[in-house]
């Protein structure tokens, strides 16, 4: 059974640019959650999508957005990149809402560097 | 006040010792608690879940929960160098959001 796949794995952008990250969940999983991980702040919740609807949202500015497609694949977008957006972005899938099961399966992450 | 707090570490224990990892949470109505392990350069993976007060054992791992004290811990018996990783505590809150602590880095020395 294939795991959670995130692309791209690494990317370098400059301030002001935008970036789109992609996540393919485990087959059959309907929920996709996105997290930002940095050494100083740890794992911070961005948002969760279930059945193409955003079900939960963290405390991030509107520059961070996401969507989920009918096949459960998800994308997140960060516009007007800032230096502080440099981080590892992790996608996690679960059968149902993460807050229901608590069992998340994480992808390897997309490491974003903003110069 | 942070929603989920973990002892900052790093925690260093000799091989064969018991490693004790602690976590406190602020949401009194939280019902579900999880421990994830993250090896360096890898993504987190779920290793334990606990829902009721008391202890839950799985091999060398024991999760302990005290809802009155809003405290959850993870004990690793007979620690091995392969247990060296960051351990993340996660709590399911009343808003059905899963919140993670910042994690505790554990190093097991041979």
PDB file of C-alpha atoms in Angstrom:
ATOM      1  CA  UNK A   1       0.000   0.000   0.000  1.00  0.00           C
ATOM      2  CA  UNK A   2       1.570   3.263  -1.094  1.00  0.00           C
ATOM      3  CA  UNK A   3       2.159   5.853   1.592  1.00  0.00           C
ATOM      4  CA  UNK A   4       1.545   9.570   1.538  1.00  0.00           C
ATOM      5  CA  UNK A   5       3.365  11.207  -1.343  1.00  0.00           C
ATOM      6  CA  UNK A   6       4.447  14.816  -1.303  1.00  0.00           C
ATOM      7  CA  UNK A   7       5.943  16.782  -4.154  1.00  0.00           C
ATOM      8  CA  UNK A   8       8.256  18.483  -4.594  1.00  0.00           C
ATOM      9  CA  UNK A   9      10.585  17.288  -1.843  1.00  0.00           C
ATOM     10  CA  UNK A  10      12.827  20.312  -1.946  1.00  0.00           C
ATOM     11  CA  UNK A  11      12.401  23.757  -3.383  1.00  0.00           C
ATOM     12  CA  UNK A  12      14.031  27.140  -3.204  1.00  0.00           C
ATOM     13  CA  UNK A  13      12.106  30.342  -3.786  1.00  0.00           C
ATOM     14  CA  UNK A  14      12.746  34.025  -3.326  1.00  0.00           C
ATOM     15  CA  UNK A  15      10.754  36.482  -1.277  1.00  0.00           C
ATOM     16  CA  UNK A  16       7.549  37.601  -2.900  1.00  0.00           C
ATOM     17  CA  UNK A  17       7.127  34.490  -5.018  1.00  0.00           C
ATOM     18  CA  UNK A  18       4.416  31.926  -4.508  1.00  0.00           C
ATOM     19  CA  UNK A  19       4.622  28.176  -4.150  1.00  0.00           C
ATOM     20  CA  UNK A  20       2.268  25.239  -4.549  1.00  0.00           C
ATOM     21  CA  UNK A  21       2.848  21.956  -2.753  1.00  0.00           C
ATOM     22  CA  UNK A  22       1.080  18.729  -3.567  1.00  0.00           C
ATOM     23  CA  UNK A  23       0.016  15.781  -1.439  1.00  0.00           C
ATOM     24  CA  UNK A  24      -1.433  12.425  -2.448  1.00  0.00           C
ATOM     25  CA  UNK A  25      -2.919  10.603   0.546  1.00  0.00           C
ATOM     26  CA  UNK A  26      -2.991   6.887   1.182  1.00  0.00           C
ATOM     27  CA  UNK A  27      -5.601   5.232  -0.993  1.00  0.00           C
ATOM     28  CA  UNK A  28      -8.957   5.316   0.779  1.00  0.00           C
ATOM     29  CA  UNK A  29      -8.016   8.090   3.159  1.00  0.00           C
ATOM     30  CA  UNK A  30     -10.365  11.029   2.906  1.00  0.00           C
ATOM     31  CA  UNK A  31      -8.707  13.535   5.218  1.00  0.00           C
ATOM     32  CA  UNK A  32      -5.575  15.514   4.474  1.00  0.00           C
ATOM     33  CA  UNK A  33      -3.940  17.765   7.050  1.00  0.00           C
ATOM     34  CA  UNK A  34      -1.079  20.160   6.496  1.00  0.00           C
ATOM     35  CA  UNK A  35       1.539  21.106   9.065  1.00  0.00           C
ATOM     36  CA  UNK A  36       4.466  23.474   9.118  1.00  0.00           C
ATOM     37  CA  UNK A  37       7.496  22.272  11.055  1.00  0.00           C
ATOM     38  CA  UNK A  38      10.327  24.535  12.153  1.00  0.00           C
ATOM     39  CA  UNK A  39      13.006  24.025  14.836  1.00  0.00           C
ATOM     40  CA  UNK A  40      11.694  26.879  16.926  1.00  0.00           C
ATOM     41  CA  UNK A  41       7.929  26.339  16.709  1.00  0.00           C
ATOM     42  CA  UNK A  42       7.672  22.612  16.245  1.00  0.00           C
ATOM     43  CA  UNK A  43       4.742  21.130  14.344  1.00  0.00           C
ATOM     44  CA  UNK A  44       2.089  23.746  13.672  1.00  0.00           C
ATOM     45  CA  UNK A  45      -1.285  22.955  12.184  1.00  0.00           C
ATOM     46  CA  UNK A  46      -2.195  24.768   8.985  1.00  0.00           C
ATOM     47  CA  UNK A  47      -5.498  23.244   7.883  1.00  0.00           C
ATOM     48  CA  UNK A  48      -7.394  20.033   7.313  1.00  0.00           C
ATOM     49  CA  UNK A  49      -9.498  19.014   4.355  1.00  0.00           C
ATOM     50  CA  UNK A  50     -12.091  16.276   4.307  1.00  0.00           C
ATOM     51  CA  UNK A  51     -14.315  15.491   1.347  1.00  0.00           C
ATOM     52  CA  UNK A  52     -13.062  18.592  -0.478  1.00  0.00           C
ATOM     53  CA  UNK A  53     -14.060  20.915   2.379  1.00  0.00           C
ATOM     54  CA  UNK A  54     -11.804  22.704   4.811  1.00  0.00           C
ATOM     55  CA  UNK A  55     -12.821  21.385   8.235  1.00  0.00           C
ATOM     56  CA  UNK A  56     -10.262  23.028  10.476  1.00  0.00           C
ATOM     57  CA  UNK A  57      -7.831  25.869  10.204  1.00  0.00           C
ATOM     58  CA  UNK A  58      -4.808  26.911  12.215  1.00  0.00           C
ATOM     59  CA  UNK A  59      -3.553  30.387  13.025  1.00  0.00           C
ATOM     60  CA  UNK A  60      -1.771  31.236   9.829  1.00  0.00           C
ATOM     61  CA  UNK A  61      -2.262  34.317   7.640  1.00  0.00           C
ATOM     62  CA  UNK A  62      -4.425  34.231   4.547  1.00  0.00           C
ATOM     63  CA  UNK A  63      -1.329  33.848   2.385  1.00  0.00           C
ATOM     64  CA  UNK A  64      -1.570  30.171   3.235  1.00  0.00           C
ATOM     65  CA  UNK A  65      -4.371  28.405   1.439  1.00  0.00           C
ATOM     66  CA  UNK A  66      -5.260  24.930   0.339  1.00  0.00           C
ATOM     67  CA  UNK A  67      -7.726  22.799  -1.475  1.00  0.00           C
ATOM     68  CA  UNK A  68      -8.688  19.192  -1.883  1.00  0.00           C
ATOM     69  CA  UNK A  69      -9.794  17.463  -5.036  1.00  0.00           C
ATOM     70  CA  UNK A  70     -12.429  14.787  -5.520  1.00  0.00           C
ATOM     71  CA  UNK A  71      -9.740  12.075  -5.497  1.00  0.00           C
ATOM     72  CA  UNK A  72      -8.619  13.348  -2.042  1.00  0.00           C
ATOM     73  CA  UNK A  73      -5.357  14.746  -3.379  1.00  0.00           C
ATOM     74  CA  UNK A  74      -4.576  18.095  -1.839  1.00  0.00           C
ATOM     75  CA  UNK A  75      -2.546  21.157  -2.631  1.00  0.00           C
ATOM     76  CA  UNK A  76      -1.435  24.005  -0.461  1.00  0.00           C
ATOM     77  CA  UNK A  77      -0.358  27.383  -1.729  1.00  0.00           C
ATOM     78  CA  UNK A  78       1.696  30.079  -0.093  1.00  0.00           C
ATOM     79  CA  UNK A  79       1.631  33.469  -1.770  1.00  0.00           C
ATOM     80  CA  UNK A  80       3.982  36.408  -1.310  1.00  0.00           C
ATOM     81  CA  UNK A  81       6.624  34.292   0.354  1.00  0.00           C
ATOM     82  CA  UNK A  82       8.505  35.643   3.356  1.00  0.00           C
ATOM     83  CA  UNK A  83      11.817  34.499   4.802  1.00  0.00           C
ATOM     84  CA  UNK A  84       9.959  33.110   7.816  1.00  0.00           C
ATOM     85  CA  UNK A  85       8.066  30.701   5.594  1.00  0.00           C
ATOM     86  CA  UNK A  86      11.184  28.585   5.258  1.00  0.00           C
ATOM     87  CA  UNK A  87      10.186  25.294   6.830  1.00  0.00           C
ATOM     88  CA  UNK A  88       9.356  21.665   6.324  1.00  0.00           C
ATOM     89  CA  UNK A  89       5.750  21.329   5.189  1.00  0.00           C
ATOM     90  CA  UNK A  90       4.244  18.020   6.145  1.00  0.00           C
ATOM     91  CA  UNK A  91       1.098  16.501   4.787  1.00  0.00           C
ATOM     92  CA  UNK A  92      -0.717  13.804   6.730  1.00  0.00           C
ATOM     93  CA  UNK A  93      -3.637  11.647   5.730  1.00  0.00           C
ATOM     94  CA  UNK A  94      -6.182   9.763   7.789  1.00  0.00           C
ATOM     95  CA  UNK A  95      -9.253   7.665   7.110  1.00  0.00           C
ATOM     96  CA  UNK A  96     -11.553  10.174   8.740  1.00  0.00           C
ATOM     97  CA  UNK A  97     -11.089  13.560  10.355  1.00  0.00           C
ATOM     98  CA  UNK A  98      -7.775  13.732  12.217  1.00  0.00           C
ATOM     99  CA  UNK A  99      -9.588  14.941  15.288  1.00  0.00           C
ATOM    100  CA  UNK A 100     -11.713  11.800  15.243  1.00  0.00           C
ATOM    101  CA  UNK A 101      -9.075   9.128  14.668  1.00  0.00           C
ATOM    102  CA  UNK A 102      -5.924  10.863  15.905  1.00  0.00           C
ATOM    103  CA  UNK A 103      -3.969   8.514  13.694  1.00  0.00           C
ATOM    104  CA  UNK A 104      -2.133  10.448  11.050  1.00  0.00           C
ATOM    105  CA  UNK A 105       0.126   9.059   8.364  1.00  0.00           C
ATOM    106  CA  UNK A 106       2.712  11.605   7.353  1.00  0.00           C
ATOM    107  CA  UNK A 107       4.461  12.115   4.069  1.00  0.00           C
ATOM    108  CA  UNK A 108       8.184  12.817   3.839  1.00  0.00           C
ATOM    109  CA  UNK A 109       7.540  16.518   3.584  1.00  0.00           C
ATOM    110  CA  UNK A 110       8.407  19.371   1.259  1.00  0.00           C
ATOM    111  CA  UNK A 111      11.352  21.442   2.445  1.00  0.00           C
ATOM    112  CA  UNK A 112      10.920  25.046   1.384  1.00  0.00           C
ATOM    113  CA  UNK A 113      13.752  27.537   1.531  1.00  0.00           C
ATOM    114  CA  UNK A 114      12.952  31.194   0.944  1.00  0.00           C
ATOM    115  CA  UNK A 115      15.876  33.419   0.026  1.00  0.00           C
TER     116      UNK A 115
ATOM    117  CA  UNK B   1      -0.404  29.287  27.794  1.00  0.00           C
ATOM    118  CA  UNK B   2       0.675  26.722  25.227  1.00  0.00           C
ATOM    119  CA  UNK B   3      -1.977  24.107  24.557  1.00  0.00           C
ATOM    120  CA  UNK B   4       0.403  21.152  24.690  1.00  0.00           C
ATOM    121  CA  UNK B   5       3.724  21.386  26.489  1.00  0.00           C
ATOM    122  CA  UNK B   6       6.549  18.910  26.651  1.00  0.00           C
ATOM    123  CA  UNK B   7       9.758  18.926  28.685  1.00  0.00           C
ATOM    124  CA  UNK B   8      12.170  20.683  26.395  1.00  0.00           C
ATOM    125  CA  UNK B   9      15.030  18.222  26.569  1.00  0.00           C
ATOM    126  CA  UNK B  10      17.223  17.075  25.150  1.00  0.00           C
ATOM    127  CA  UNK B  11      16.974  13.969  27.267  1.00  0.00           C
ATOM    128  CA  UNK B  12      19.969  11.687  27.366  1.00  0.00           C
ATOM    129  CA  UNK B  13      19.834   8.193  28.905  1.00  0.00           C
ATOM    130  CA  UNK B  14      22.220   5.233  28.852  1.00  0.00           C
ATOM    131  CA  UNK B  15      21.319   2.104  26.944  1.00  0.00           C
ATOM    132  CA  UNK B  16      19.116  -0.169  29.012  1.00  0.00           C
ATOM    133  CA  UNK B  17      17.719   2.625  31.186  1.00  0.00           C
ATOM    134  CA  UNK B  18      14.135   3.858  31.392  1.00  0.00           C
ATOM    135  CA  UNK B  19      13.412   7.033  29.435  1.00  0.00           C
ATOM    136  CA  UNK B  20      10.539   9.157  30.731  1.00  0.00           C
ATOM    137  CA  UNK B  21       8.897  11.688  28.444  1.00  0.00           C
ATOM    138  CA  UNK B  22       6.268  14.070  29.789  1.00  0.00           C
ATOM    139  CA  UNK B  23       3.467  16.154  28.358  1.00  0.00           C
ATOM    140  CA  UNK B  24       0.864  18.494  29.839  1.00  0.00           C
ATOM    141  CA  UNK B  25      -2.186  19.936  28.102  1.00  0.00           C
ATOM    142  CA  UNK B  26      -4.512  22.823  28.785  1.00  0.00           C
ATOM    143  CA  UNK B  27      -7.853  21.702  27.304  1.00  0.00           C
ATOM    144  CA  UNK B  28      -9.628  19.962  30.200  1.00  0.00           C
ATOM    145  CA  UNK B  29     -12.108  18.178  27.965  1.00  0.00           C
ATOM    146  CA  UNK B  30      -9.440  16.499  25.812  1.00  0.00           C
ATOM    147  CA  UNK B  31     -10.206  12.814  25.473  1.00  0.00           C
ATOM    148  CA  UNK B  32      -7.566  11.328  23.209  1.00  0.00           C
ATOM    149  CA  UNK B  33      -3.805  11.420  23.477  1.00  0.00           C
ATOM    150  CA  UNK B  34      -1.097  10.214  21.153  1.00  0.00           C
ATOM    151  CA  UNK B  35       2.647   9.800  21.013  1.00  0.00           C
ATOM    152  CA  UNK B  36       4.468  10.155  17.721  1.00  0.00           C
ATOM    153  CA  UNK B  37       8.133   9.389  17.100  1.00  0.00           C
ATOM    154  CA  UNK B  38      10.188  11.333  14.571  1.00  0.00           C
ATOM    155  CA  UNK B  39      13.637  10.184  13.570  1.00  0.00           C
ATOM    156  CA  UNK B  40      16.041  12.830  12.349  1.00  0.00           C
ATOM    157  CA  UNK B  41      15.236  13.727   8.761  1.00  0.00           C
ATOM    158  CA  UNK B  42      12.105  11.603   8.746  1.00  0.00           C
ATOM    159  CA  UNK B  43       8.415  12.259   9.243  1.00  0.00           C
ATOM    160  CA  UNK B  44       6.476  11.524  12.456  1.00  0.00           C
ATOM    161  CA  UNK B  45       4.909   8.116  12.994  1.00  0.00           C
ATOM    162  CA  UNK B  46       2.296   7.110  15.550  1.00  0.00           C
ATOM    163  CA  UNK B  47       3.585   4.769  18.248  1.00  0.00           C
ATOM    164  CA  UNK B  48       1.003   4.936  21.058  1.00  0.00           C
ATOM    165  CA  UNK B  49      -2.490   6.164  21.751  1.00  0.00           C
ATOM    166  CA  UNK B  50      -4.270   6.346  25.104  1.00  0.00           C
ATOM    167  CA  UNK B  51      -7.822   7.337  25.951  1.00  0.00           C
ATOM    168  CA  UNK B  52      -8.441   6.303  29.577  1.00  0.00           C
ATOM    169  CA  UNK B  53      -6.753   7.154  32.850  1.00  0.00           C
ATOM    170  CA  UNK B  54      -4.020   4.739  33.824  1.00  0.00           C
ATOM    171  CA  UNK B  55      -1.337   2.871  31.963  1.00  0.00           C
ATOM    172  CA  UNK B  56      -1.284   1.307  28.524  1.00  0.00           C
ATOM    173  CA  UNK B  57       1.584  -0.979  27.641  1.00  0.00           C
ATOM    174  CA  UNK B  58       2.874  -1.979  24.219  1.00  0.00           C
ATOM    175  CA  UNK B  59       6.121  -3.882  24.300  1.00  0.00           C
ATOM    176  CA  UNK B  60       8.804  -1.665  25.826  1.00  0.00           C
ATOM    177  CA  UNK B  61       6.534   1.372  25.661  1.00  0.00           C
ATOM    178  CA  UNK B  62       4.061   2.447  28.353  1.00  0.00           C
ATOM    179  CA  UNK B  63       1.779   5.447  28.028  1.00  0.00           C
ATOM    180  CA  UNK B  64       0.361   6.905  31.221  1.00  0.00           C
ATOM    181  CA  UNK B  65      -2.593   9.276  31.442  1.00  0.00           C
ATOM    182  CA  UNK B  66      -3.867  11.358  34.351  1.00  0.00           C
ATOM    183  CA  UNK B  67      -6.762  13.521  33.199  1.00  0.00           C
ATOM    184  CA  UNK B  68      -7.211  15.179  36.589  1.00  0.00           C
ATOM    185  CA  UNK B  69      -3.656  16.482  36.406  1.00  0.00           C
ATOM    186  CA  UNK B  70      -3.871  16.993  32.619  1.00  0.00           C
ATOM    187  CA  UNK B  71      -0.734  14.971  32.233  1.00  0.00           C
ATOM    188  CA  UNK B  72       0.357  12.245  29.861  1.00  0.00           C
ATOM    189  CA  UNK B  73       3.696  10.492  29.752  1.00  0.00           C
ATOM    190  CA  UNK B  74       5.582   7.906  27.760  1.00  0.00           C
ATOM    191  CA  UNK B  75       7.985   5.482  29.381  1.00  0.00           C
ATOM    192  CA  UNK B  76      10.483   3.544  27.309  1.00  0.00           C
ATOM    193  CA  UNK B  77      11.953   0.579  29.153  1.00  0.00           C
ATOM    194  CA  UNK B  78      15.306  -0.979  28.241  1.00  0.00           C
ATOM    195  CA  UNK B  79      16.084   2.004  26.009  1.00  0.00           C
ATOM    196  CA  UNK B  80      18.009   1.209  22.845  1.00  0.00           C
ATOM    197  CA  UNK B  81      20.117   3.486  20.627  1.00  0.00           C
ATOM    198  CA  UNK B  82      17.449   2.939  17.959  1.00  0.00           C
ATOM    199  CA  UNK B  83      14.993   4.761  20.238  1.00  0.00           C
ATOM    200  CA  UNK B  84      16.962   7.984  19.739  1.00  0.00           C
ATOM    201  CA  UNK B  85      14.467  10.344  18.138  1.00  0.00           C
ATOM    202  CA  UNK B  86      12.168  13.265  18.850  1.00  0.00           C
ATOM    203  CA  UNK B  87       8.960  12.254  20.607  1.00  0.00           C
ATOM    204  CA  UNK B  88       5.882  14.341  19.936  1.00  0.00           C
ATOM    205  CA  UNK B  89       2.845  14.422  22.194  1.00  0.00           C
ATOM    206  CA  UNK B  90      -0.466  15.091  20.423  1.00  0.00           C
ATOM    207  CA  UNK B  91      -3.808  15.872  22.022  1.00  0.00           C
ATOM    208  CA  UNK B  92      -7.256  15.819  20.485  1.00  0.00           C
ATOM    209  CA  UNK B  93      -9.069  18.838  21.859  1.00  0.00           C
ATOM    210  CA  UNK B  94     -12.723  19.715  22.252  1.00  0.00           C
ATOM    211  CA  UNK B  95     -12.642  21.358  18.829  1.00  0.00           C
ATOM    212  CA  UNK B  96     -11.598  18.043  17.233  1.00  0.00           C
ATOM    213  CA  UNK B  97      -8.277  19.567  16.276  1.00  0.00           C
ATOM    214  CA  UNK B  98      -5.134  17.538  16.860  1.00  0.00           C
ATOM    215  CA  UNK B  99      -2.499  19.703  18.566  1.00  0.00           C
ATOM    216  CA  UNK B 100       1.132  18.713  18.843  1.00  0.00           C
ATOM    217  CA  UNK B 101       3.721  19.659  21.421  1.00  0.00           C
ATOM    218  CA  UNK B 102       7.137  20.845  20.271  1.00  0.00           C
ATOM    219  CA  UNK B 103       8.648  17.481  21.034  1.00  0.00           C
ATOM    220  CA  UNK B 104      11.410  16.127  23.231  1.00  0.00           C
ATOM    221  CA  UNK B 105      14.667  14.948  21.703  1.00  0.00           C
ATOM    222  CA  UNK B 106      15.761  11.662  23.241  1.00  0.00           C
ATOM    223  CA  UNK B 107      19.309  10.349  22.886  1.00  0.00           C
ATOM    224  CA  UNK B 108      20.136   6.827  24.062  1.00  0.00           C
ATOM    225  CA  UNK B 109      23.875   6.383  24.565  1.00  0.00           C
ATOM    226  CA  UNK B 110      25.429   2.941  23.948  1.00  0.00           C
TER     227      UNK B 110
END
